[in-house]
Amino acid sequence: PKTSTKKRRWTLEGAATLLMHWPGRSTKRPGLFHARRHIMKRSAKRDVAQDITNLIIRKIEEGTLPWRRPWKKTGAGGAPLRANGVPYTGINRLYLWAAADAMGYESRYWMTYRQAQELGGQVRRGEAAEPSIYFNTTKKTEVDRATGEESSRTIRFMRAYSVFNASQIDDLPAHFYPDPVPEAPPTPSQKAAAIDAFFAPIPTEVRYGGDRAFYSPGSDFIQMPHRHSFVDEDGLVATIAHETGHWTGHPSRLARTFGKRFGDKGYAFEELVAEQISARICYELGLPADLHESHASYIGHWLDILKSDKSAIITAAAKADQAFNYLAAFSGYDSEAEEKGHETATLQAYA
């Protein structure tokens, strides 16, 4: 039977309305409809660990080690902070720092969309968020089919939430944006005092002589070349920092072992952890962010590890963070304590 003109008009108008609200419709070009496979891809669950690893690999391949940092702290380029001034730790510190570099963000502050609104700010339209990860645990009860006995085991899992850099947000209080006045570098005397205050309380045995630097886990001592072998004091201290990083992994301390997980690459992974510990110490004490030539040979091994295990860099960052805190506790060093003097202290810190 023929459809009436009125009914046909309603059908066409209804179809047009339906199509205008179809999820695949382009908001920038109203006449364009995306293929269904694109919609499915867009809604696919994000592999956060892989995204983090991919960025770290890309930075390394570009010739930049993301954990090697200049001494600047208060302005652009400093370690990432939460909205309430609390420093990020572990992989969040490493990843958000690398993300800020990659995107050209100058602020140290990161926050959720809601936190930005609570502070009177607004995330600019079209800005993309970055993941901030945290770990949680759940218990799973299992029943032995043979005996009927119940047992529970703890499962650790990773979650992420989205954060934006303050450089992506308008109308935040002024302190969230970097000061245009450059930070003055530490004077030699300030740097020397900081180095002595950090290392002096750590009960390491450091021996000087020969032409090699290494840590002997069997005898539990650090061997260093003669002091005059180094171009300057900064190089000497950076090397001690690296070997002291290894010292923290002794069975009587943090007991780091990676052979079971990484096999033949376990030694290279320990070097990756020690390298990040050294870089963190250098950053905190105002030392140059240079990779020692004796450690540069491991870069290829590190890339192999990261490409074969997407969670490896997360583990390395966590172990390095644990080791730095262990060393800092000897002197009571307060690594960038929560910033004071602004009104964001009541905001939730998140992970």
Short mmCIF file of C-alpha atoms in Angstrom, two decimals:
data_model
loop_
_atom_site.label_atom_id
_atom_site.label_comp_id
_atom_site.label_asym_id
_atom_site.label_seq_id
_atom_site.Cartn_x
_atom_site.Cartn_y
_atom_site.Cartn_z
CA PRO A 1 0.00 0.00 0.00
CA LYS A 2 1.08 3.56 -0.65
CA THR A 3 2.45 5.57 2.23
CA SER A 4 0.81 8.92 2.78
CA THR A 5 2.85 12.08 2.16
CA LYS A 6 2.50 13.07 5.81
CA LYS A 7 3.61 9.69 7.05
CA ARG A 8 6.49 9.56 4.55
CA ARG A 9 7.66 13.01 5.71
CA TRP A 10 7.63 11.83 9.32
CA THR A 11 9.62 8.76 8.36
CA LEU A 12 12.28 10.78 6.58
CA GLU A 13 12.48 13.34 9.38
CA GLY A 14 12.71 10.56 11.94
CA ALA A 15 15.46 8.84 9.99
CA ALA A 16 17.37 12.11 9.69
CA THR A 17 17.09 12.70 13.43
CA LEU A 18 18.25 9.16 14.16
CA LEU A 19 21.25 9.51 11.89
CA MET A 20 22.21 12.90 13.30
CA HIS A 21 22.50 11.29 16.75
CA TRP A 22 24.22 8.08 15.60
CA PRO A 23 27.44 7.48 17.61
CA GLY A 24 29.54 7.23 14.46
CA ARG A 25 28.62 10.70 13.24
CA SER A 26 31.50 13.15 12.97
CA THR A 27 31.05 16.27 15.11
CA LYS A 28 33.40 18.23 12.89
CA ARG A 29 31.87 17.16 9.55
CA PRO A 30 28.11 16.47 10.02
CA GLY A 31 27.82 14.70 6.68
CA LEU A 32 30.54 12.17 7.49
CA PHE A 33 29.87 8.86 9.21
CA HIS A 34 32.67 6.80 10.62
CA ALA A 35 32.99 3.11 9.86
CA ARG A 36 31.72 0.84 12.62
CA ARG A 37 35.17 -0.65 13.15
CA HIS A 38 36.40 2.87 14.04
CA ILE A 39 33.70 3.20 16.69
CA MET A 40 34.68 -0.14 18.18
CA LYS A 41 38.34 0.81 18.19
CA ARG A 42 37.61 4.11 19.88
CA SER A 43 35.68 2.42 22.70
CA ALA A 44 38.24 -0.36 23.19
CA LYS A 45 39.79 -0.60 26.65
CA ARG A 46 43.06 1.29 26.89
CA ASP A 47 46.19 -0.70 27.68
CA VAL A 48 47.73 1.81 30.09
CA ALA A 49 50.87 -0.23 30.85
CA GLN A 50 51.62 -0.55 27.14
CA ASP A 51 51.00 3.18 26.52
CA ILE A 52 53.40 4.09 29.33
CA THR A 53 56.04 1.67 28.08
CA ASN A 54 55.70 2.90 24.49
CA LEU A 55 56.39 6.51 25.52
CA ILE A 56 59.41 5.53 27.62
CA ILE A 57 60.80 3.44 24.73
CA ARG A 58 60.27 6.30 22.28
CA LYS A 59 62.11 8.77 24.55
CA ILE A 60 65.04 6.36 24.97
CA GLU A 61 65.26 5.73 21.23
CA GLU A 62 65.26 9.49 20.66
CA GLY A 63 68.36 9.68 22.86
CA THR A 64 66.71 10.92 26.06
CA LEU A 65 66.59 8.84 29.23
CA PRO A 66 63.35 9.99 30.92
CA TRP A 67 64.72 9.48 34.41
CA ARG A 68 67.82 11.67 33.80
CA ARG A 69 66.79 15.18 34.84
CA PRO A 70 68.32 18.65 35.21
CA TRP A 71 68.55 20.14 38.67
CA LYS A 72 65.61 22.55 38.20
CA LYS A 73 62.80 21.99 40.68
CA THR A 74 60.58 25.01 41.22
CA GLY A 75 59.81 26.11 37.66
CA ALA A 76 59.25 24.44 34.32
CA GLY A 77 60.92 21.05 34.13
CA GLY A 78 60.58 20.08 37.78
CA ALA A 79 59.20 16.75 38.99
CA PRO A 80 55.40 16.37 38.61
CA LEU A 81 53.15 17.32 41.50
CA ARG A 82 49.53 16.58 42.33
CA ALA A 83 47.07 19.43 42.64
CA ASN A 84 47.67 19.63 46.40
CA GLY A 85 51.45 19.90 45.99
CA VAL A 86 52.25 16.29 46.88
CA PRO A 87 54.94 14.82 44.58
CA TYR A 88 54.07 11.88 42.39
CA THR A 89 56.04 8.69 43.00
CA GLY A 90 57.04 5.57 41.11
CA ILE A 91 55.94 5.19 37.52
CA ASN A 92 53.57 8.18 37.74
CA ARG A 93 56.54 10.44 38.45
CA LEU A 94 58.50 9.01 35.52
CA TYR A 95 55.63 8.84 33.03
CA LEU A 96 54.01 12.23 33.68
CA TRP A 97 57.43 13.87 33.52
CA ALA A 98 58.07 12.23 30.14
CA ALA A 99 54.56 13.13 28.94
CA ALA A 100 55.09 16.79 29.88
CA ASP A 101 58.33 16.78 27.89
CA ALA A 102 56.67 15.16 24.88
CA MET A 103 53.74 17.60 24.88
CA GLY A 104 55.69 20.72 25.83
CA TYR A 105 53.83 21.33 29.11
CA GLU A 106 55.66 23.73 31.41
CA SER A 107 53.67 23.36 34.63
CA ARG A 108 54.61 20.73 37.19
CA TYR A 109 51.00 20.31 38.35
CA TRP A 110 48.57 17.59 37.27
CA MET A 111 44.95 17.19 38.34
CA THR A 112 41.65 15.55 37.51
CA TYR A 113 38.91 17.36 35.62
CA ARG A 114 36.91 17.71 38.85
CA GLN A 115 39.87 19.12 40.78
CA ALA A 116 40.38 21.72 38.05
CA GLN A 117 36.76 22.80 38.41
CA GLU A 118 37.03 22.93 42.20
CA LEU A 119 39.97 25.31 41.78
CA GLY A 120 38.01 27.57 39.45
CA GLY A 121 39.72 26.32 36.30
CA GLN A 122 38.46 24.82 33.07
CA VAL A 123 40.17 22.22 30.90
CA ARG A 124 40.36 23.58 27.38
CA ARG A 125 38.19 21.89 24.80
CA GLY A 126 39.94 19.12 22.90
CA GLU A 127 42.73 18.57 25.45
CA ALA A 128 43.74 14.95 26.01
CA ALA A 129 44.25 13.47 29.48
CA GLU A 130 47.08 11.23 30.63
CA PRO A 131 46.73 8.18 32.90
CA SER A 132 47.79 8.21 36.52
CA ILE A 133 47.97 4.65 37.80
CA TYR A 134 47.44 3.12 41.19
CA PHE A 135 47.39 -0.41 42.53
CA ASN A 136 44.73 -2.12 44.59
CA THR A 137 44.10 -5.60 45.92
CA THR A 138 41.17 -7.97 46.13
CA LYS A 139 40.75 -11.38 47.74
CA LYS A 140 39.59 -14.42 45.79
CA THR A 141 38.24 -17.51 47.51
CA GLU A 142 39.05 -20.87 45.94
CA VAL A 143 37.74 -24.32 46.81
CA ASP A 144 39.88 -27.42 46.54
CA ARG A 145 37.75 -29.91 44.57
CA ALA A 146 39.40 -32.90 46.21
CA THR A 147 39.13 -31.84 49.86
CA GLY A 148 36.46 -29.15 49.75
CA GLU A 149 38.70 -26.83 51.72
CA GLU A 150 38.47 -23.13 51.06
CA SER A 151 41.48 -20.86 50.71
CA SER A 152 41.84 -17.25 49.78
CA ARG A 153 44.55 -15.48 47.86
CA THR A 154 45.24 -11.80 47.36
CA ILE A 155 45.23 -10.50 43.81
CA ARG A 156 46.99 -7.21 43.04
CA PHE A 157 45.69 -5.24 40.08
CA MET A 158 46.37 -1.94 38.38
CA ARG A 159 43.86 0.83 37.74
CA ALA A 160 44.19 4.30 36.21
CA TYR A 161 42.36 7.60 36.27
CA SER A 162 42.74 10.60 33.98
CA VAL A 163 44.71 13.74 34.82
CA PHE A 164 45.46 16.97 32.97
CA ASN A 165 48.50 19.21 33.20
CA ALA A 166 47.85 22.75 34.44
CA SER A 167 49.17 23.97 31.08
CA GLN A 168 45.99 22.48 29.57
CA ILE A 169 43.73 24.37 31.97
CA ASP A 170 42.62 28.02 32.02
CA ASP A 171 41.90 30.24 35.04
CA LEU A 172 43.73 28.27 37.75
CA PRO A 173 45.38 30.19 40.62
CA ALA A 174 48.68 31.72 39.50
CA HIS A 175 50.99 29.36 41.40
CA PHE A 176 49.95 26.44 39.17
CA TYR A 177 51.74 28.06 36.25
CA PRO A 178 55.57 28.30 36.11
CA ASP A 179 57.31 31.46 37.23
CA PRO A 180 58.88 33.19 34.22
CA VAL A 181 61.91 34.09 36.35
CA PRO A 182 64.47 31.25 35.99
CA GLU A 183 65.58 29.42 39.09
CA ALA A 184 69.12 30.15 40.26
CA PRO A 185 71.38 27.07 40.27
CA PRO A 186 72.78 25.91 43.61
CA THR A 187 76.15 27.37 44.54
CA PRO A 188 79.15 24.97 44.88
CA SER A 189 79.04 25.29 48.66
CA GLN A 190 75.30 24.59 48.80
CA LYS A 191 75.76 21.55 46.59
CA ALA A 192 78.70 20.24 48.62
CA ALA A 193 76.74 20.61 51.86
CA ALA A 194 73.75 18.77 50.39
CA ILE A 195 75.95 15.92 49.12
CA ASP A 196 77.64 15.48 52.48
CA ALA A 197 74.34 15.63 54.38
CA PHE A 198 72.82 12.93 52.17
CA PHE A 199 75.68 10.44 51.92
CA ALA A 200 77.49 10.79 55.27
CA PRO A 201 74.89 8.91 57.38
CA ILE A 202 74.60 5.99 54.93
CA PRO A 203 76.72 3.11 56.39
CA THR A 204 78.42 2.04 53.16
CA GLU A 205 82.02 0.93 52.97
CA VAL A 206 83.64 2.80 50.06
CA ARG A 207 87.16 1.84 48.97
CA TYR A 208 89.29 3.85 46.51
CA GLY A 209 91.86 2.41 44.15
CA GLY A 210 92.24 0.85 40.73
CA ASP A 211 90.33 1.97 37.65
CA ARG A 212 86.90 0.41 38.09
CA ALA A 213 83.72 1.32 39.91
CA PHE A 214 81.55 -1.54 41.18
CA TYR A 215 79.61 -2.89 44.13
CA SER A 216 80.66 -6.26 45.54
CA PRO A 217 77.56 -8.00 46.97
CA GLY A 218 79.63 -10.88 48.39
CA SER A 219 81.88 -8.64 50.49
CA ASP A 220 79.33 -5.82 50.69
CA PHE A 221 81.54 -2.88 49.74
CA ILE A 222 81.72 -0.23 47.01
CA GLN A 223 84.92 -0.01 45.00
CA MET A 224 85.73 3.36 43.40
CA PRO A 225 88.63 4.48 41.18
CA HIS A 226 91.05 7.05 42.57
CA ARG A 227 89.41 10.42 43.05
CA HIS A 228 91.75 12.06 40.54
CA SER A 229 90.32 9.72 37.85
CA PHE A 230 87.18 11.89 37.71
CA VAL A 231 86.97 15.14 35.79
CA ASP A 232 85.07 16.78 38.62
CA GLU A 233 83.39 16.08 41.95
CA ASP A 234 79.97 15.82 40.27
CA GLY A 235 81.10 12.79 38.28
CA LEU A 236 82.52 11.15 41.37
CA VAL A 237 79.31 11.62 43.36
CA ALA A 238 77.09 10.44 40.48
CA THR A 239 79.11 7.21 40.29
CA ILE A 240 78.92 6.69 44.05
CA ALA A 241 75.16 7.25 43.80
CA HIS A 242 74.89 4.49 41.20
CA GLU A 243 76.90 1.98 43.20
CA THR A 244 75.04 2.93 46.38
CA GLY A 245 71.88 2.10 44.46
CA HIS A 246 73.21 -1.43 43.99
CA TRP A 247 74.15 -1.52 47.69
CA THR A 248 70.47 -1.12 48.65
CA GLY A 249 69.61 -4.40 46.89
CA HIS A 250 71.72 -6.54 49.25
CA PRO A 251 69.79 -9.45 50.90
CA SER A 252 70.17 -7.77 54.30
CA ARG A 253 68.48 -4.59 52.98
CA LEU A 254 65.88 -4.53 50.20
CA ALA A 255 66.79 -7.97 48.81
CA ARG A 256 66.25 -7.25 45.10
CA THR A 257 66.46 -10.32 42.85
CA PHE A 258 65.37 -10.34 39.20
CA GLY A 259 66.90 -13.54 37.86
CA LYS A 260 63.69 -15.57 38.13
CA ARG A 261 61.65 -13.03 36.16
CA PHE A 262 64.19 -11.74 33.64
CA GLY A 263 66.61 -14.68 33.38
CA ASP A 264 69.88 -13.69 31.70
CA LYS A 265 68.66 -10.09 31.56
CA GLY A 266 68.29 -9.90 35.34
CA TYR A 267 71.65 -8.15 35.69
CA ALA A 268 70.74 -5.56 33.07
CA PHE A 269 67.44 -4.94 34.87
CA GLU A 270 69.26 -4.36 38.16
CA GLU A 271 71.40 -1.85 36.29
CA LEU A 272 68.23 -0.11 35.10
CA VAL A 273 67.02 0.20 38.70
CA ALA A 274 70.42 1.47 39.94
CA GLU A 275 70.53 3.96 37.06
CA GLN A 276 67.17 5.39 38.11
CA ILE A 277 68.27 5.57 41.75
CA SER A 278 71.39 7.47 40.73
CA ALA A 279 69.40 9.83 38.51
CA ARG A 280 67.00 10.57 41.35
CA ILE A 281 69.84 11.35 43.76
CA CYS A 282 71.50 13.61 41.18
CA TYR A 283 68.25 15.48 40.60
CA GLU A 284 67.66 15.97 44.32
CA LEU A 285 71.23 17.15 45.02
CA GLY A 286 71.57 19.47 42.03
CA LEU A 287 74.04 17.37 40.03
CA PRO A 288 74.26 17.17 36.21
CA ALA A 289 71.91 14.72 34.50
CA ASP A 290 74.60 12.89 32.55
CA LEU A 291 74.68 9.14 31.95
CA HIS A 292 78.05 7.68 32.89
CA GLU A 293 79.78 6.15 29.87
CA SER A 294 80.24 2.84 31.68
CA HIS A 295 76.46 2.46 31.93
CA ALA A 296 75.55 3.59 28.41
CA SER A 297 76.22 0.08 27.08
CA TYR A 298 73.14 -1.18 28.90
CA ILE A 299 70.69 0.98 26.91
CA GLY A 300 70.21 -1.70 24.25
CA HIS A 301 69.48 -4.30 26.94
CA TRP A 302 67.00 -1.97 28.62
CA LEU A 303 65.13 -1.48 25.36
CA ASP A 304 64.97 -5.25 24.85
CA ILE A 305 63.52 -5.70 28.33
CA LEU A 306 60.91 -2.95 27.94
CA LYS A 307 59.83 -4.21 24.51
CA SER A 308 59.33 -7.75 25.80
CA ASP A 309 57.62 -6.87 29.10
CA LYS A 310 55.23 -3.93 29.23
CA SER A 311 55.20 -3.86 33.04
CA ALA A 312 58.99 -3.89 33.44
CA ILE A 313 59.38 -0.10 33.60
CA ILE A 314 56.62 0.06 36.22
CA THR A 315 58.53 -2.45 38.34
CA ALA A 316 61.84 -0.64 37.83
CA ALA A 317 60.39 2.73 38.82
CA ALA A 318 58.80 1.26 41.95
CA LYS A 319 62.02 -0.47 43.02
CA ALA A 320 64.05 2.71 42.41
CA ASP A 321 61.56 4.75 44.43
CA GLN A 322 61.75 2.25 47.29
CA ALA A 323 65.55 2.35 47.25
CA PHE A 324 65.76 6.15 47.20
CA ASN A 325 63.41 6.39 50.18
CA TYR A 326 65.51 3.79 51.99
CA LEU A 327 68.66 5.87 51.46
CA ALA A 328 66.97 9.18 52.26
CA ALA A 329 65.77 7.82 55.60
CA PHE A 330 69.35 7.62 56.94
CA SER A 331 69.67 11.41 56.89
CA GLY A 332 65.99 12.30 57.16
CA TYR A 333 66.19 13.91 53.74
CA ASP A 334 62.78 15.29 52.82
CA SER A 335 62.40 14.80 49.09
CA GLU A 336 60.33 17.74 47.92
CA ALA A 337 57.91 17.78 50.79
CA GLU A 338 54.38 18.92 50.12
CA GLU A 339 54.41 22.52 48.99
CA LYS A 340 53.06 25.01 51.49
CA GLY A 341 51.43 28.36 51.17
CA HIS A 342 48.60 27.72 48.77
CA GLU A 343 44.96 26.77 49.16
CA THR A 344 44.91 23.30 47.62
CA ALA A 345 45.90 21.33 50.72
CA THR A 346 42.32 20.08 51.21
CA LEU A 347 42.18 18.42 47.79
CA GLN A 348 42.41 14.64 47.64
CA ALA A 349 45.89 13.45 46.77
CA TYR A 350 44.84 10.34 44.80
CA ALA A 351 47.42 7.71 43.96
#
